[in-house]
Coordinates of C-alpha atoms and ligand atoms in Angstrom, one line a residue:
X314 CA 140.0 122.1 25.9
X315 CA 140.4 126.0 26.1
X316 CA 142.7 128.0 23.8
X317 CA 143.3 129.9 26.6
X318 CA 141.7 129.5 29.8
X319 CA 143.9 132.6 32.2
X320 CA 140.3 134.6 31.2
X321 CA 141.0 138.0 33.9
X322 CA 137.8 139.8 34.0
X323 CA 135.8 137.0 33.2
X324 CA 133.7 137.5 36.4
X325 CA 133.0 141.0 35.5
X326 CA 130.8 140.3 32.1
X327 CA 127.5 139.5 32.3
X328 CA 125.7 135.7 32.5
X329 CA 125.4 136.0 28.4
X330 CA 128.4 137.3 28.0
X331 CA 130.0 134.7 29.8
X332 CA 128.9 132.0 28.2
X333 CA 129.7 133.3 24.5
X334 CA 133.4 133.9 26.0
X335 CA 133.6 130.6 27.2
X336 CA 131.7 128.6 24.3
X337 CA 134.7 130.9 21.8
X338 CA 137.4 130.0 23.6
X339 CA 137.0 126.0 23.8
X340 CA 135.8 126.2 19.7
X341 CA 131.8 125.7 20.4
X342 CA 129.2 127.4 18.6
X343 CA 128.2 130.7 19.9
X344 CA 125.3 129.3 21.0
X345 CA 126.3 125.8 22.9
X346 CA 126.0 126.8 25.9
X347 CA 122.7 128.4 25.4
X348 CA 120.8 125.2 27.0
X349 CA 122.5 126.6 30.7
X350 CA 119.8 129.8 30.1
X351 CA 116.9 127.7 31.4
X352 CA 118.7 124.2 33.3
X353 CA 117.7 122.3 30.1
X354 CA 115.0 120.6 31.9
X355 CA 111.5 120.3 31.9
X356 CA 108.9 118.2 33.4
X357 CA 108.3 116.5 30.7
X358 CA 112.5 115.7 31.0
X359 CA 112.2 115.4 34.3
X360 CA 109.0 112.9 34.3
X361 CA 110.9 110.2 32.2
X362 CA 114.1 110.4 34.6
X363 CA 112.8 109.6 37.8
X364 CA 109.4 108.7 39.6
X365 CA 106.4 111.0 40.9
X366 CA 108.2 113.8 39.1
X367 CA 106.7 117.3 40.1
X368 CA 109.0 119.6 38.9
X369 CA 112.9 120.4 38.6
X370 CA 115.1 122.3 41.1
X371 CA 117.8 125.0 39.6
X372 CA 121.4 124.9 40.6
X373 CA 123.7 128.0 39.2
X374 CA 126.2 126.7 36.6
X375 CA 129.5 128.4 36.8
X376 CA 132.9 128.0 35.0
X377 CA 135.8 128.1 36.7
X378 CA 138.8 129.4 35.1
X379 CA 142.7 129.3 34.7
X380 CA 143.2 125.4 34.9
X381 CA 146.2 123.8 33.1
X382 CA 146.0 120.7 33.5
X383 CA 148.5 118.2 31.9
X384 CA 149.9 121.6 30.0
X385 CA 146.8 121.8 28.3
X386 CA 144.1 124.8 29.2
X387 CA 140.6 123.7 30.2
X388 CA 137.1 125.9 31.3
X389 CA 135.7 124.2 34.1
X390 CA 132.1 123.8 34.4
X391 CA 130.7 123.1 38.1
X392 CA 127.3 123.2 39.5
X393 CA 126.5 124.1 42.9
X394 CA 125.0 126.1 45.2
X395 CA 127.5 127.3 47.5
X396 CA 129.4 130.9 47.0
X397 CA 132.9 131.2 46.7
X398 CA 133.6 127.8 44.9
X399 CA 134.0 128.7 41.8
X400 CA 136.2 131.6 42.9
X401 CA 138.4 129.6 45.0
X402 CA 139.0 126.9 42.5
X403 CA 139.6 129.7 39.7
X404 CA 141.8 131.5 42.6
X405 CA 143.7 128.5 43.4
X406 CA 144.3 127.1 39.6
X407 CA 145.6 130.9 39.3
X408 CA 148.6 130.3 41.6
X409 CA 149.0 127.1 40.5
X410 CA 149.7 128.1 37.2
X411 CA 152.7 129.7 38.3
X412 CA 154.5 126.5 38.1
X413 CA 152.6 124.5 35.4
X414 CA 149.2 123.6 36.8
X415 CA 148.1 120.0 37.2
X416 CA 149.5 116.9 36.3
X417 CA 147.2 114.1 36.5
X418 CA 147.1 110.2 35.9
X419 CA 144.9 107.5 36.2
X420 CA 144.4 103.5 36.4
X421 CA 142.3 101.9 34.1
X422 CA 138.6 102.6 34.8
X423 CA 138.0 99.1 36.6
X424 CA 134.6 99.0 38.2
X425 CA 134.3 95.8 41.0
X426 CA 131.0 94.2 41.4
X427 CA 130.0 91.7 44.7
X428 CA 128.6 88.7 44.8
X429 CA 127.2 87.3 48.4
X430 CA 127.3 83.4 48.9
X431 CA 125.7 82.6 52.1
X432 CA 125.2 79.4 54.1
X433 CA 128.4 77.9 53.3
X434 CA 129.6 74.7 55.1
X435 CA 132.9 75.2 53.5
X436 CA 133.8 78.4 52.7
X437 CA 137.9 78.3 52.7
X438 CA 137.3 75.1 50.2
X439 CA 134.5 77.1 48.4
X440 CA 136.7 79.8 47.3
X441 CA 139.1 77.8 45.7
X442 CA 136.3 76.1 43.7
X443 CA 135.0 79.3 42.5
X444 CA 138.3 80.4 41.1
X445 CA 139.2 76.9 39.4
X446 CA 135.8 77.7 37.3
X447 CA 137.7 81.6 36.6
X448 CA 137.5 81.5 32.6
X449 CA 134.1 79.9 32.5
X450 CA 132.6 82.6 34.7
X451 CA 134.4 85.6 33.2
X452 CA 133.1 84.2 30.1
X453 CA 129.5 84.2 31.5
X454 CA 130.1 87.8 32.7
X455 CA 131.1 89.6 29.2
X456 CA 128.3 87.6 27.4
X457 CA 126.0 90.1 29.2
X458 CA 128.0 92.9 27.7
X459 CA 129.2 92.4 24.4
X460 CA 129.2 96.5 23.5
X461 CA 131.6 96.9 26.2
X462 CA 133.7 93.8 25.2
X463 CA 133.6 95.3 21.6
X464 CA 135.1 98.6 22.9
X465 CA 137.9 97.4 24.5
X466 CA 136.8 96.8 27.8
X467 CA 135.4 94.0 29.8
X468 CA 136.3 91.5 33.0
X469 CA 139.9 92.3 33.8
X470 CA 139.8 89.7 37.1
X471 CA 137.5 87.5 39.5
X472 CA 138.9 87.2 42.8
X473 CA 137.3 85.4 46.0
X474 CA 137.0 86.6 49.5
X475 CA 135.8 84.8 52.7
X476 CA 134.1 86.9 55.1
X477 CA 134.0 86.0 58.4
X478 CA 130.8 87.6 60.5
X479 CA 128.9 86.4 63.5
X480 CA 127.4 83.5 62.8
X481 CA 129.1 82.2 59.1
X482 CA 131.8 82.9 56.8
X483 CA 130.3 84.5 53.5
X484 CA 132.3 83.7 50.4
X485 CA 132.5 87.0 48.2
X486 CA 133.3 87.0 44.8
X487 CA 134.5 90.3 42.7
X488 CA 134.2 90.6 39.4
X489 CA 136.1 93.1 38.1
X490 CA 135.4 95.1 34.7
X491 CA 137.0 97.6 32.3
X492 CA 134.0 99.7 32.0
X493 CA 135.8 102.2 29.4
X494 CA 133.5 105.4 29.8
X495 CA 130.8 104.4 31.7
X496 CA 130.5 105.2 35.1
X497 CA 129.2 101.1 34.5
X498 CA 127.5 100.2 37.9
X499 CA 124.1 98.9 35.7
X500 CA 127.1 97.0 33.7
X501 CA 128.8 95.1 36.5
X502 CA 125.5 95.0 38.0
X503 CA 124.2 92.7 35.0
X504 CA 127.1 90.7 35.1
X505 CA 127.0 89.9 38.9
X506 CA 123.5 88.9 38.3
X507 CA 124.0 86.4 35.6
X508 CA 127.2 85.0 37.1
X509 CA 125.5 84.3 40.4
X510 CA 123.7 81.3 40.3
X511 CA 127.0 79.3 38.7
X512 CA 129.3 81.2 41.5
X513 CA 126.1 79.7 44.4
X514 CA 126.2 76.3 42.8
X515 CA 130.4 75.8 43.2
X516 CA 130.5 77.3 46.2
X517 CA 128.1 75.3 47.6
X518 CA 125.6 78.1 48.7
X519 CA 122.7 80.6 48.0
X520 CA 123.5 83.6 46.4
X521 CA 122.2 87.1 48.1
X522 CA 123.4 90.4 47.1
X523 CA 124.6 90.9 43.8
X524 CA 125.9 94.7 43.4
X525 CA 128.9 97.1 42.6
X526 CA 131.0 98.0 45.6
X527 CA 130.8 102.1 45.8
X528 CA 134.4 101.6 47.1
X529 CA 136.0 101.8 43.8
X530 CA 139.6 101.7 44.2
X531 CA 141.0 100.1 41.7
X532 CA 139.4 103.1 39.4
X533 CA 141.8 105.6 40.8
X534 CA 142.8 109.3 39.5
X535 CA 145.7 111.4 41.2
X536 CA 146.0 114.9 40.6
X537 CA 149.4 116.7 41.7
X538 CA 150.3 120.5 41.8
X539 CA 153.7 122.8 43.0
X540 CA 152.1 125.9 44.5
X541 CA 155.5 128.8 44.4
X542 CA 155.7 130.1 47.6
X543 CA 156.1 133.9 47.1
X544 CA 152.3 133.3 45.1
X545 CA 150.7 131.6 47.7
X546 CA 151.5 135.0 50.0
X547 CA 155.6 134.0 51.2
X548 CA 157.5 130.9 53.1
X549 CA 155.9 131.5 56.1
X550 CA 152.0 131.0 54.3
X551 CA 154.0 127.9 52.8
X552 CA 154.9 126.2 55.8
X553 CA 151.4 127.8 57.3
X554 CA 149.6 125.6 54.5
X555 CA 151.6 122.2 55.5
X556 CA 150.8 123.0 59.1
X557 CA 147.3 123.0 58.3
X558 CA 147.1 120.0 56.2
X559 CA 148.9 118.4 58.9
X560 CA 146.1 118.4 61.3
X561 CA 143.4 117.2 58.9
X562 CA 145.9 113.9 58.4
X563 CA 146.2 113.3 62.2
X564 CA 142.8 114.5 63.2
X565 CA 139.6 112.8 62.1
X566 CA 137.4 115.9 63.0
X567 CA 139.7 118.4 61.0
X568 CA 139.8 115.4 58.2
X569 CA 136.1 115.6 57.4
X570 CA 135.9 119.0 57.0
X571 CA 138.9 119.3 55.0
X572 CA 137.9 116.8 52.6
X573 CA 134.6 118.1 52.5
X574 CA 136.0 120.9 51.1
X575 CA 137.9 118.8 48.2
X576 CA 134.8 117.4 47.6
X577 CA 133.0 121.1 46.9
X578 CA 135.1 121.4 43.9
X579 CA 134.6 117.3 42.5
X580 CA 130.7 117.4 43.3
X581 CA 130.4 120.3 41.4
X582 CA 131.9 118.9 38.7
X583 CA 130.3 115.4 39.1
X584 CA 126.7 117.3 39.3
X585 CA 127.4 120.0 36.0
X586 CA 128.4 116.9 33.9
X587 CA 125.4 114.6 35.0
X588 CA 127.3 111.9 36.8
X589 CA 126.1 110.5 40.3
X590 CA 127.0 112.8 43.2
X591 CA 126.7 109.7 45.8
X592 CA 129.0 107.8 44.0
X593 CA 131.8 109.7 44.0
X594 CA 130.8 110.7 47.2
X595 CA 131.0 107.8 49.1
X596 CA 134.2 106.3 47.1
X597 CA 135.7 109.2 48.2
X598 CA 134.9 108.7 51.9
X599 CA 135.7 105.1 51.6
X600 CA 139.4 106.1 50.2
X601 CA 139.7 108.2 53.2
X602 CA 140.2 105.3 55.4
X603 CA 143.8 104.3 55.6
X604 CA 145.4 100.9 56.5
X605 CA 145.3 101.0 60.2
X606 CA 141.0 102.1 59.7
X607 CA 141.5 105.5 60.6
X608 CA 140.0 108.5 59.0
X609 CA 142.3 111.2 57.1
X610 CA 143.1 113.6 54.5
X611 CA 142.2 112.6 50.9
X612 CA 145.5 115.2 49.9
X613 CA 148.8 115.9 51.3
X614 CA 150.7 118.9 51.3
X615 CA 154.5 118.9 51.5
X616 CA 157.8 121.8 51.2
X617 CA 159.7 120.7 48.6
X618 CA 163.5 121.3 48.7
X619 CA 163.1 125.1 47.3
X620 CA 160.7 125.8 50.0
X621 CA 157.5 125.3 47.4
X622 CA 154.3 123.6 48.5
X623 CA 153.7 120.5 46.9
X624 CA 150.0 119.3 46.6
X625 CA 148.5 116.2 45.5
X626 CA 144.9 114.2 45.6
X627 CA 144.2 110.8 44.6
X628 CA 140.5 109.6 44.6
X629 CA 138.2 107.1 43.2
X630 CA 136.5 108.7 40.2
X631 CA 133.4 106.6 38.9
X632 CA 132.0 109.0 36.3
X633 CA 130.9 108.0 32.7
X634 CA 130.9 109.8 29.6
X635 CA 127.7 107.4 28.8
X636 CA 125.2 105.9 30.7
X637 CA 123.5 107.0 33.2
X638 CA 121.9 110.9 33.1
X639 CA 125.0 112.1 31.2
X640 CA 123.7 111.9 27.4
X641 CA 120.2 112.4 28.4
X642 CA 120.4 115.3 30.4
X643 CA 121.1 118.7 27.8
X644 CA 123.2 120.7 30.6
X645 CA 125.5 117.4 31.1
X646 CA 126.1 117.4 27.3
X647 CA 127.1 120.9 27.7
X648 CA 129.0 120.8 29.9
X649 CA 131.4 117.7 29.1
X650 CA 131.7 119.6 25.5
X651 CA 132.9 122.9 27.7
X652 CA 135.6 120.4 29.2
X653 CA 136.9 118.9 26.0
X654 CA 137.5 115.0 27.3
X655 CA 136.8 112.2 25.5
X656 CA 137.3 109.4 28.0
X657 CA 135.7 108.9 31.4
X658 CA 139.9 108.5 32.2
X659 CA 140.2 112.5 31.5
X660 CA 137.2 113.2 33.4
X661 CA 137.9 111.6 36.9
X662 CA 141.2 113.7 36.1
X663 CA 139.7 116.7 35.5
X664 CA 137.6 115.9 38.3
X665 CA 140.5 115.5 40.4
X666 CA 142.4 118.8 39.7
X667 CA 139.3 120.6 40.8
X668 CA 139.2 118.5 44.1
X669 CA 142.8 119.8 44.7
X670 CA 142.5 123.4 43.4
X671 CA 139.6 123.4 45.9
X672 CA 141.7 122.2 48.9
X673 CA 144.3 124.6 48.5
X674 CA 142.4 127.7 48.1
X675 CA 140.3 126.6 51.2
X676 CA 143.3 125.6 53.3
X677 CA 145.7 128.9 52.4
X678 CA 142.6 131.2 53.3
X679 CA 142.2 129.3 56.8
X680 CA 146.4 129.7 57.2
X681 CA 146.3 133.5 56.6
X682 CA 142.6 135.3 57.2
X683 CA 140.4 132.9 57.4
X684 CA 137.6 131.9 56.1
X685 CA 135.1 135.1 56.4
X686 CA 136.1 137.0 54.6
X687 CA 136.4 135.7 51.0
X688 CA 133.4 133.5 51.7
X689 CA 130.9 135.7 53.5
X690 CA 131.7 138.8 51.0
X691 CA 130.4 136.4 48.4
X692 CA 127.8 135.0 50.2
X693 CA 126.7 138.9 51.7
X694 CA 124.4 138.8 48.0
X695 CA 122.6 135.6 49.3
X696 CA 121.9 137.6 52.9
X697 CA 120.9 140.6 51.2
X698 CA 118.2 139.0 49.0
X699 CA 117.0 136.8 52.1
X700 CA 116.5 140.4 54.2
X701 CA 114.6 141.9 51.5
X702 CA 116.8 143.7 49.2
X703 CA 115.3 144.6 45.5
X704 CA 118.3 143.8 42.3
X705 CA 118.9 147.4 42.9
X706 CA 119.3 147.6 46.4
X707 CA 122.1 144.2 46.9
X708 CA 125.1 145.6 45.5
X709 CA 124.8 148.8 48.7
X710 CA 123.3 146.0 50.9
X711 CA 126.7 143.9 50.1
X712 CA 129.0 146.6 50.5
X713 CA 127.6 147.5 53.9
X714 CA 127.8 144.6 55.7
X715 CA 131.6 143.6 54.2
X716 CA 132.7 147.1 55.4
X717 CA 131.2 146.3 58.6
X718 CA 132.3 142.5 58.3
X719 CA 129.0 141.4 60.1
X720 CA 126.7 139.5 58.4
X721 CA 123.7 138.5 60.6
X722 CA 120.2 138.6 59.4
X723 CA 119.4 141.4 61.5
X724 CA 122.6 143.5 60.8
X725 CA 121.5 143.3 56.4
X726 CA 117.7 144.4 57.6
X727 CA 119.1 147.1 60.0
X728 CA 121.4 148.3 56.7
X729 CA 118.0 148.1 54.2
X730 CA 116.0 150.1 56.3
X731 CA 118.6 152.8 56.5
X732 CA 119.3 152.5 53.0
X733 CA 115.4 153.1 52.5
X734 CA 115.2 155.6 54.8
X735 CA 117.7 157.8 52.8
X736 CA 115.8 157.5 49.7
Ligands
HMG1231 C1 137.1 133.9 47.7 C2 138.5 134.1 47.3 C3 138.8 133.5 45.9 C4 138.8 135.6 47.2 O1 140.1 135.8 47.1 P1 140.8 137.3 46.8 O2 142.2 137.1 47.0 O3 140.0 138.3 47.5 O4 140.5 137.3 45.3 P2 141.0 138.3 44.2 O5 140.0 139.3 43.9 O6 142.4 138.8 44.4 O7 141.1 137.3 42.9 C5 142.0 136.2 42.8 C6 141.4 135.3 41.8 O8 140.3 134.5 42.4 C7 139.2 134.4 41.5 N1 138.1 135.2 42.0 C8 138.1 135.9 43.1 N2 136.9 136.5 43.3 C9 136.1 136.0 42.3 C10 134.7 136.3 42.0 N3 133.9 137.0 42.7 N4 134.3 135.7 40.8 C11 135.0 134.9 40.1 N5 136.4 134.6 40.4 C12 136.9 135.2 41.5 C13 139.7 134.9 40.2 O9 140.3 133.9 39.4 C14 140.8 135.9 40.6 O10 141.8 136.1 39.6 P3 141.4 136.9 38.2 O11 141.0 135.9 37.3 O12 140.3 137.9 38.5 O13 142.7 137.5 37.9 C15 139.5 133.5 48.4 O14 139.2 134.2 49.6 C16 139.4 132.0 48.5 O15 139.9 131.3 47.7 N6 138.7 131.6 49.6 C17 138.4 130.2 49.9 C18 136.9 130.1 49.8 C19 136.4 128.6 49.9 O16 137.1 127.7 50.1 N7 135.1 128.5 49.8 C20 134.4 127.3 49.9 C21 133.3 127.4 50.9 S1 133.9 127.2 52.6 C22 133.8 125.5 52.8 O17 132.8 124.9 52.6 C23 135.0 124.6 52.9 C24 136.0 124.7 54.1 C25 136.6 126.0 54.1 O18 135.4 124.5 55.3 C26 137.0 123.6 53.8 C27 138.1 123.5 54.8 O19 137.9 123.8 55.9 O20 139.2 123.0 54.4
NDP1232 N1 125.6 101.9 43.9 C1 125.6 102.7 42.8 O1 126.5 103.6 42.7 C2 124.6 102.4 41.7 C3 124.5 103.3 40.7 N2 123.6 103.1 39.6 C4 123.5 104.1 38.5 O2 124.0 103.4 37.3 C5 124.2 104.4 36.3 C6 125.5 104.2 35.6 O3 125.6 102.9 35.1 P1 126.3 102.6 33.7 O4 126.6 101.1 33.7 O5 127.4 103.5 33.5 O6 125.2 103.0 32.7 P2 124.6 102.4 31.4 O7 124.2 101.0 31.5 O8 123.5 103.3 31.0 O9 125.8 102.5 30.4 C7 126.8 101.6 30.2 C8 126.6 100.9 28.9 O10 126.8 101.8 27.8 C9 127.2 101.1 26.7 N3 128.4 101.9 26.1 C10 128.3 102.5 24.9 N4 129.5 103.2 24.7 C11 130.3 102.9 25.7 C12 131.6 103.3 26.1 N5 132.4 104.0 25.3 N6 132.2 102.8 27.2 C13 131.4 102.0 28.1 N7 130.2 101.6 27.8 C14 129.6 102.1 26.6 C15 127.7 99.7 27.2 O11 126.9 98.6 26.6 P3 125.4 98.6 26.0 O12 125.4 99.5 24.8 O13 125.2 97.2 25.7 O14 124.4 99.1 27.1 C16 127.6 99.8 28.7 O15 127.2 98.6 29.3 C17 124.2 105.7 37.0 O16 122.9 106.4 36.7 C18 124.2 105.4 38.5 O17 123.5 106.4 39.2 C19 122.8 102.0 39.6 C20 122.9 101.1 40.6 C21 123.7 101.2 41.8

């Protein structure tokens, strides 16, 4: 948590000076931040995480500021590589603000695995004899995991689906698990495993795939936000905003970008605190399918009755305070410590407030002046580095081709060479 986290100016101090101001103001040592210098990584790191290392790849930290969420001020760390994020989520938490900032919730963090029972003669029959064995296979299950049984946590449910396809039914079983603050697929992973072979022999069949469904929706967090009219730019940017979102809930090809823009802000803070990007990814995706199989908006945006936007996002959030690359990487430690939580619960919340914060500062730039400008004036640094231009040289380069409002390749060359040529 932040004492205070409405930090104006923050943009203008340099990287150093950032991170001291951000380290002070959530009660870290001066120097916890300190590991962000260099990515915290090196081969030798990077070697024992995956296979045929060869090196790392950087990805700029940032913090994005003035979040309240739950009435409680939080720094925001997100990694990523694409300009404007962080300013649009620290833009959009800003007007937010107005009226509170986020409120979030969650369900408890219940991770489902699968288990595949193929060649079935009687699958409708099987099903049943699966679930009369229930307490013996949940039993079987939580043996595997006694840490997490000890914490609180453990198999909440089994249920049984049949699955009709082609050529047979499959029977599926689910084992559902409290995973606590794991993101917990190698838990429910193990489980699956070991409760296979008992689930094959009731059901009469051969066990086959044994894995956590990426669809986690019973591990849900919601995020919800009233955006004051005269802040977001008057009535008519309000009902501009709704217009907008109402598209991307009829429209499939306005829905993917729109959520792909939610999911700039939750990646970002998926990646920063070491949690698995494709995860959350594809949960997210999968959520976006409604009843009837079509494709929409992960938010909504609606006018309340004093003419107010009202925002909200629910998603799937599997992400772990332990496990996975989240204690072993230096920068993930970092940043959860930036964040404050101490559940996975408050993460896939905090997660979830970024998602939205995201959303609306895309969608009210697209209802007003669209995208270009707030974007490419932050991404004019990238095109002036790409066509040549020395530290020195950007800042002219940038403010050349924003006063022109072009940005081709060409265009920031043409600008260098005249710049040079005045020298
Ligand atoms: C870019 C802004 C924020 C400019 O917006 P602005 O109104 O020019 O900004 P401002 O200078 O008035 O500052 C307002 C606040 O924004 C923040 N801010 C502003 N600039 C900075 C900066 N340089 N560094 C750090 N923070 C910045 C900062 O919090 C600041 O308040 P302060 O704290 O200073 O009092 C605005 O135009 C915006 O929100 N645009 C949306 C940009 C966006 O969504 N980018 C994502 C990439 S595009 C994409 O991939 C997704 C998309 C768009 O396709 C999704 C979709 O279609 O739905
Ligand atoms: N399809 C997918 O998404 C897949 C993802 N993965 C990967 O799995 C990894 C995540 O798996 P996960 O199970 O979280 O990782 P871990 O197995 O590393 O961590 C979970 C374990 O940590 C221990 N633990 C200690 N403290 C806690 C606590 N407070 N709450 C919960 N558990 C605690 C538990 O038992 P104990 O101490 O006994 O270990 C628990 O089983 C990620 O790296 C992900 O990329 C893997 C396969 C598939």
């Amino acid at each position: 948590m932040a004492g205070n986290s409405r930090l104006s100016g923050f943009r203008n101090l340099d990287v150093v000076e950032r991170r001291r101001t951000a380290a002070r103001e959530c009660g870290l040592e001066p120097d916890a931040l300190d590991v962000l210098e260099t990515g915290g990584l090196d081969s030798e790191i990077a070697d024992r995480m995956i296979e045929n290392a060869v090196g790392v790849i950087g990805v700029p930290v940032g913090v994005a500021t003035n979040f309240t969420v739950n009435g409680r001020d939080v720094l925001v760390p997100m990694a990523t590589e694409e300009p404007s994020v962080v300013a649009a989520a620290s833009n959009a938490a800003r007007i937010a603000r107005v009226r509170g900032g986020f409120t979030t919730t969650s369900t408890t963090p219940v991770m489902q695995a699968q288990v595949q029972i193929v060649d079935v003669t009687d699958p409708e029959a099987a099903r049943l004899r699966v679930l009369e064995a229930r307490e013996e296979i949940i039993e079987l299950a939580e043996r595997q995991d006694p840490t997490l049984v000890r914490l609180g946590g453990g198999v909440v449910d089994l249920t049984v689906r049949t699955v009709p396809t082609g050529d047979q039914t499959y029977v599926v079983a689910h084992l559902a698990v409290d995973v606590r603050d794991a993101m917990g697929a190698n838990a429910v992973n193990t489980m699956a495993e070991a409760v296979a072979p008992r689930i094959a022999e009731l059901a009469q069949g051969r066990p086959l795939l044994r894995i956590l469904t990426n669809r986690a929706d019973r591990r849900i967090s919601r995020a919800r936000a009233v955006l004051d009219a005269e802040a977001l730019g008057g009535p008519e940017v309000a009902r501009d905003i709704v217009h907008g979102y109402r598209l991307a809930a009829a429209d499939p090809y306005r829905a993917a970008t729109h959520n792909k823009g939610i999911m700039n802000g939750v990646s970002a803070v998926v990646l920063a605190t070491g949690n698995d990007t494709r995860a959350m990814e594809a949960g997210a995706h999968a959520h976006a399918v409604d009843a009837s199989g079509r494709y929409t908006s992960l938010s909504t945006f609606e006018l309340d009755a004093a003419g107010d936007v009202v925002a909200t996002l629910e998603l799937p959030t599997p992400v772990g305070l332990v496990g996975g690359a989240t204690r072993t990487h230096p920068v993930a430690r970092a940043a959860l410590a930036l964040t404050g939580v101490t559940t996975a619960r408050e993460l896939g919340e905090l997660m979830v407030a970024v998602g939205l914060a995201q959303n609306i500062a895309a969608v009210r730039a697209l209802a007003t002046e669209g995208i270009q400008r707030g974007h490419m004036s932050l991404h004019a640094r990238n095109i002036a580095v790409a066509a040549g231009a020395e530290p020195e040289e950007i800042s002219q380069v940038v403010a050349a081709l924003v006063a022109d409002r072009s940005f081709g390749a060409d265009h920031a060359e043409a600008v260098l060479a005249r710049l040079r040529d005045r020298r």
